[in-house]
Amino acid sequence: MREAFHDELEAITGNLVDMAQLVKTATKDATTALLTADLTLAEKVIAQDDVIDQMQHELDDRTMRLLATQQPVASDLRTLVTSLRMSADLERMGDMAHHIAKLARMRYPATAVPPESSLTIEEMGRVAGLIIDKVSQIIKSRNLDDAKQLPVDDDEMDKLHRKLIQSLISKDWPHGAESAIDLTLLGRYYERSADHAVSISRRVHFLVTGKYLEDKA
Amino acid sequence: MREAFHDELEAITGNLVDMAQLVKTATKDATTALLTADLTLAEKVIAQDDVIDQMQHELDDRTMRLLATQQPVASDLRTLVTSLRMSADLERMGDMAHHIAKLARMRYPATAVPPESSLTIEEMGRVAGLIIDKVSQIIKSRNLDDAKQLPVDDDEMDKLHRKLIQSLISKDWPHGAESAIDLTLLGRYYERSADHAVSISRRVHFLVTGKYLEDKA
């Protein structure tokens, strides 16, 4: 019985990793759709968001069932409660990709990102992908040293975000307020996605140690 | 034993309501600080965010302890799991107030909100307060009809948000990109706060029925 339970716990971790992979693909595709005004790809990301949401519900149902039937304590209980939280973070990261894709679709056939900003957005997309990869590994490994590294990558994202905003408020921004609004929102979506990844790394800390790391969000 | 457990469950609901009250005050004060460039009030909201975060940790610890010791099933289990989620939503709503207060502080002694937008922001603050009040009642009452009303109030918030963004992209917006960025972010903070309230209302639906309402976020 307990062995079956531990198989189930491992399956839940596997599902979280699968969810992270879907989020990674969505974020990558959303960035490409945004930078290349690719409507088909944007629509794909938008449709895919339901799959991620559905995955979260199924995962949460399984987690709740184990909470109800297995009376877990200590680390097993933390695994289940943390799973509920990680699935919520991953679902929100999926929403961020969804928002990016919707902005790409809204501006189609134009691109929401003017040439001056496209390198920065591309970088933000790259860093977001890197961060999701690391999160995926940390969910699996529960390695606290790796978890501690995530805020460093998040600093990189914050730097890019500041650079983006700086370019918007420079005197010679030629693209008007609408474009500034689009880029402000895009910047926030990438930044929030990275923040959720940092949240997940903090939850791994809680999972392993039973103690909270302070939230700087 | 079970009676003590049900007292504990009620205490948790009471804590969620207390948390909602703190969030309401923070949101109200942040809006006032923003519109009147009141640095002292902004600092108060910023400091108060730690109190909300701390409350969440304590509440979550209690919830986890009950999960570990009481082997809850069915509606009791849903109460505890939903509490973990609601506390996360309320904490994020607190973060939104915190962000608003930080923007007020950043622009001090100027105001981040130019005169053209101050009525809209004031309205957004008012609707946010109303929504938090309703959420607080729904957490207590678990009334599904009241829970269904929340998306209607959220529509009101979305309308105000669109009005705000429209004014920024009108040709005669005279305040430049920095101000447009500030207002884009402020709009998003109020809108997100209301979205979290809608999430809470959906969680009440899950709590009572055991079924998920679709997430439109």
Tab-separated table of N, CA and C in Angstrom, chain B residues 10-71:
chain	number	residue	atom	x	y	z
B	10	GLU	N	-13.563	26.468	11.424
B	10	GLU	CA	-14.214	27.775	11.468
B	10	GLU	C	-13.213	28.894	11.732
B	11	ALA	N	-12.230	28.583	12.582
B	11	ALA	CA	-11.201	29.591	12.872
B	11	ALA	C	-10.423	29.925	11.600
B	12	ILE	N	-10.182	28.915	10.775
B	12	ILE	CA	-9.460	29.151	9.521
B	12	ILE	C	-10.264	30.064	8.608
B	13	THR	N	-11.549	29.804	8.516
B	13	THR	CA	-12.401	30.694	7.727
B	13	THR	C	-12.338	32.115	8.287
B	14	GLY	N	-12.381	32.217	9.604
B	14	GLY	CA	-12.264	33.536	10.241
B	14	GLY	C	-10.957	34.226	9.896
B	15	ASN	N	-9.870	33.464	9.858
B	15	ASN	CA	-8.573	34.043	9.498
B	15	ASN	C	-8.554	34.553	8.058
B	16	LEU	N	-9.209	33.802	7.173
B	16	LEU	CA	-9.280	34.246	5.771
B	16	LEU	C	-10.037	35.571	5.679
B	17	VAL	N	-11.103	35.674	6.447
B	17	VAL	CA	-11.873	36.918	6.458
B	17	VAL	C	-11.019	38.060	7.013
B	18	ASP	N	-10.271	37.791	8.071
B	18	ASP	CA	-9.368	38.817	8.621
B	18	ASP	C	-8.348	39.256	7.579
B	19	MET	N	-7.814	38.282	6.870
B	19	MET	CA	-6.831	38.589	5.822
B	19	MET	C	-7.468	39.486	4.756
B	20	ALA	N	-8.706	39.146	4.382
B	20	ALA	CA	-9.414	39.955	3.375
B	20	ALA	C	-9.587	41.388	3.870
B	21	GLN	N	-9.848	41.552	5.156
B	21	GLN	CA	-10.010	42.901	5.700
B	21	GLN	C	-8.710	43.695	5.593
B	22	LEU	N	-7.582	43.045	5.903
B	22	LEU	CA	-6.285	43.719	5.770
B	22	LEU	C	-6.032	44.122	4.320
B	23	VAL	N	-6.386	43.205	3.405
B	23	VAL	CA	-6.183	43.490	1.978
B	23	VAL	C	-7.059	44.667	1.553
B	24	LYS	N	-8.268	44.706	2.094
B	24	LYS	CA	-9.157	45.804	1.746
B	24	LYS	C	-8.562	47.146	2.189
B	25	THR	N	-8.117	47.190	3.435
B	25	THR	CA	-7.509	48.422	3.943
B	25	THR	C	-6.291	48.804	3.117
B	26	ALA	N	-5.459	47.818	2.803
B	26	ALA	CA	-4.242	48.101	2.019
B	26	ALA	C	-4.603	48.677	0.652
B	27	THR	N	-5.622	48.099	0.020
B	27	THR	CA	-6.010	48.556	-1.322
B	27	THR	C	-6.575	49.971	-1.262
B	28	LYS	N	-7.390	50.197	-0.254
B	28	LYS	CA	-7.989	51.529	-0.082
B	28	LYS	C	-6.890	52.567	0.198
B	29	ASP	N	-6.010	52.252	1.129
B	29	ASP	CA	-4.945	53.197	1.479
B	29	ASP	C	-3.996	53.423	0.298
B	30	ALA	N	-3.693	52.349	-0.444
B	30	ALA	CA	-2.785	52.492	-1.581
B	30	ALA	C	-3.388	53.442	-2.613
B	31	THR	N	-4.706	53.311	-2.835
B	31	THR	CA	-5.373	54.180	-3.809
B	31	THR	C	-5.334	55.633	-3.338
B	32	THR	N	-5.617	55.841	-2.061
B	32	THR	CA	-5.560	57.196	-1.519
B	32	THR	C	-4.140	57.752	-1.620
B	33	ALA	N	-3.155	56.952	-1.244
B	33	ALA	CA	-1.749	57.395	-1.306
B	33	ALA	C	-1.379	57.778	-2.733
B	34	LEU	N	-1.876	57.001	-3.671
B	34	LEU	CA	-1.584	57.226	-5.084
B	34	LEU	C	-2.205	58.526	-5.572
B	35	LEU	N	-3.461	58.754	-5.206
B	35	LEU	CA	-4.192	59.907	-5.762
B	35	LEU	C	-3.823	61.203	-5.067
B	36	THR	N	-3.337	61.095	-3.827
B	36	THR	CA	-3.038	62.328	-3.091
B	36	THR	C	-1.540	62.488	-2.848
B	37	ALA	N	-0.721	61.603	-3.457
B	37	ALA	CA	0.727	61.638	-3.253
B	37	ALA	C	1.059	61.696	-1.763
B	38	ASP	N	0.464	60.772	-1.011
B	38	ASP	CA	0.656	60.721	0.442
B	38	ASP	C	1.742	59.683	0.755
B	39	LEU	N	2.962	60.177	0.987
B	39	LEU	CA	4.105	59.279	1.170
B	39	LEU	C	3.966	58.419	2.432
B	40	THR	N	3.478	59.049	3.515
B	40	THR	CA	3.351	58.314	4.783
B	40	THR	C	2.401	57.131	4.635
B	41	LEU	N	1.300	57.386	3.957
B	41	LEU	CA	0.316	56.317	3.758
B	41	LEU	C	0.881	55.226	2.839
B	42	ALA	N	1.610	55.645	1.805
B	42	ALA	CA	2.234	54.657	0.908
B	42	ALA	C	3.190	53.767	1.703
B	43	GLU	N	4.014	54.390	2.547
B	43	GLU	CA	4.969	53.619	3.360
B	43	GLU	C	4.237	52.651	4.285
B	44	LYS	N	3.114	53.088	4.813
B	44	LYS	CA	2.334	52.227	5.710
B	44	LYS	C	1.868	50.967	4.966
B	45	VAL	N	1.349	51.165	3.748
B	45	VAL	CA	0.877	50.014	2.958
B	45	VAL	C	2.039	49.072	2.653
B	46	ILE	N	3.182	49.667	2.306
B	46	ILE	CA	4.354	48.860	1.949
B	46	ILE	C	4.798	48.017	3.149
B	47	ALA	N	4.818	48.642	4.321
B	47	ALA	CA	5.228	47.911	5.534
B	47	ALA	C	4.202	46.833	5.897
B	48	GLN	N	2.942	47.157	5.715
B	48	GLN	CA	1.849	46.264	6.101
B	48	GLN	C	1.852	44.970	5.282
B	49	ASP	N	2.467	45.003	4.115
B	49	ASP	CA	2.453	43.802	3.268
B	49	ASP	C	3.113	42.609	3.964
B	50	ASP	N	4.143	42.893	4.777
B	50	ASP	CA	4.780	41.804	5.532
B	50	ASP	C	3.799	41.150	6.504
B	51	VAL	N	2.919	41.962	7.067
B	51	VAL	CA	1.933	41.432	8.010
B	51	VAL	C	0.999	40.456	7.284
B	52	ILE	N	0.585	40.857	6.077
B	52	ILE	CA	-0.296	39.980	5.285
B	52	ILE	C	0.436	38.685	4.929
B	53	ASP	N	1.700	38.814	4.506
B	53	ASP	CA	2.482	37.614	4.156
B	53	ASP	C	2.615	36.682	5.369
B	54	GLN	N	2.889	37.280	6.519
B	54	GLN	CA	3.060	36.511	7.748
B	54	GLN	C	1.762	35.779	8.098
B	55	MET	N	0.657	36.491	7.922
B	55	MET	CA	-0.652	35.894	8.195
B	55	MET	C	-0.877	34.679	7.301
B	56	GLN	N	-0.484	34.810	6.047
B	56	GLN	CA	-0.641	33.681	5.139
B	56	GLN	C	0.163	32.476	5.631
B	57	HIS	N	1.418	32.712	6.026
B	57	HIS	CA	2.251	31.596	6.487
B	57	HIS	C	1.632	30.916	7.703
B	58	GLU	N	1.155	31.717	8.657
B	58	GLU	CA	0.572	31.139	9.872
B	58	GLU	C	-0.685	30.338	9.549
B	59	LEU	N	-1.504	30.925	8.685
B	59	LEU	CA	-2.740	30.258	8.281
B	59	LEU	C	-2.416	28.946	7.562
B	60	ASP	N	-1.439	28.998	6.660
B	60	ASP	CA	-1.082	27.788	5.915
B	60	ASP	C	-0.497	26.720	6.840
B	61	ASP	N	0.281	27.154	7.832
B	61	ASP	CA	0.825	26.186	8.790
B	61	ASP	C	-0.299	25.486	9.553
B	62	ARG	N	-1.276	26.274	9.989
B	62	ARG	CA	-2.415	25.679	10.708
B	62	ARG	C	-3.159	24.707	9.809
B	63	THR	N	-3.359	25.121	8.556
B	63	THR	CA	-4.087	24.279	7.610
B	63	THR	C	-3.350	22.962	7.386
B	64	MET	N	-2.025	23.071	7.212
B	64	MET	CA	-1.208	21.866	7.001
B	64	MET	C	-1.267	20.965	8.225
B	65	ARG	N	-1.250	21.562	9.411
B	65	ARG	CA	-1.293	20.763	10.637
B	65	ARG	C	-2.601	19.975	10.715
B	66	LEU	N	-3.694	20.646	10.323
B	66	LEU	CA	-4.984	19.947	10.330
B	66	LEU	C	-5.032	18.854	9.269
B	67	LEU	N	-4.452	19.123	8.119
B	67	LEU	CA	-4.377	18.080	7.083
B	67	LEU	C	-3.618	16.871	7.617
B	68	ALA	N	-2.549	17.141	8.373
B	68	ALA	CA	-1.688	16.055	8.844
B	68	ALA	C	-2.308	15.276	9.988
B	69	THR	N	-3.076	15.956	10.830
B	69	THR	CA	-3.511	15.300	12.065
B	69	THR	C	-4.962	14.835	12.033
B	70	GLN	N	-5.781	15.371	11.142
B	70	GLN	CA	-7.224	15.104	11.218
B	70	GLN	C	-7.748	14.195	10.116
B	71	GLN	N	-6.866	13.856	9.158
B	71	GLN	CA	-7.307	13.006	8.040
B	71	GLN	C	-8.677	13.410	7.484
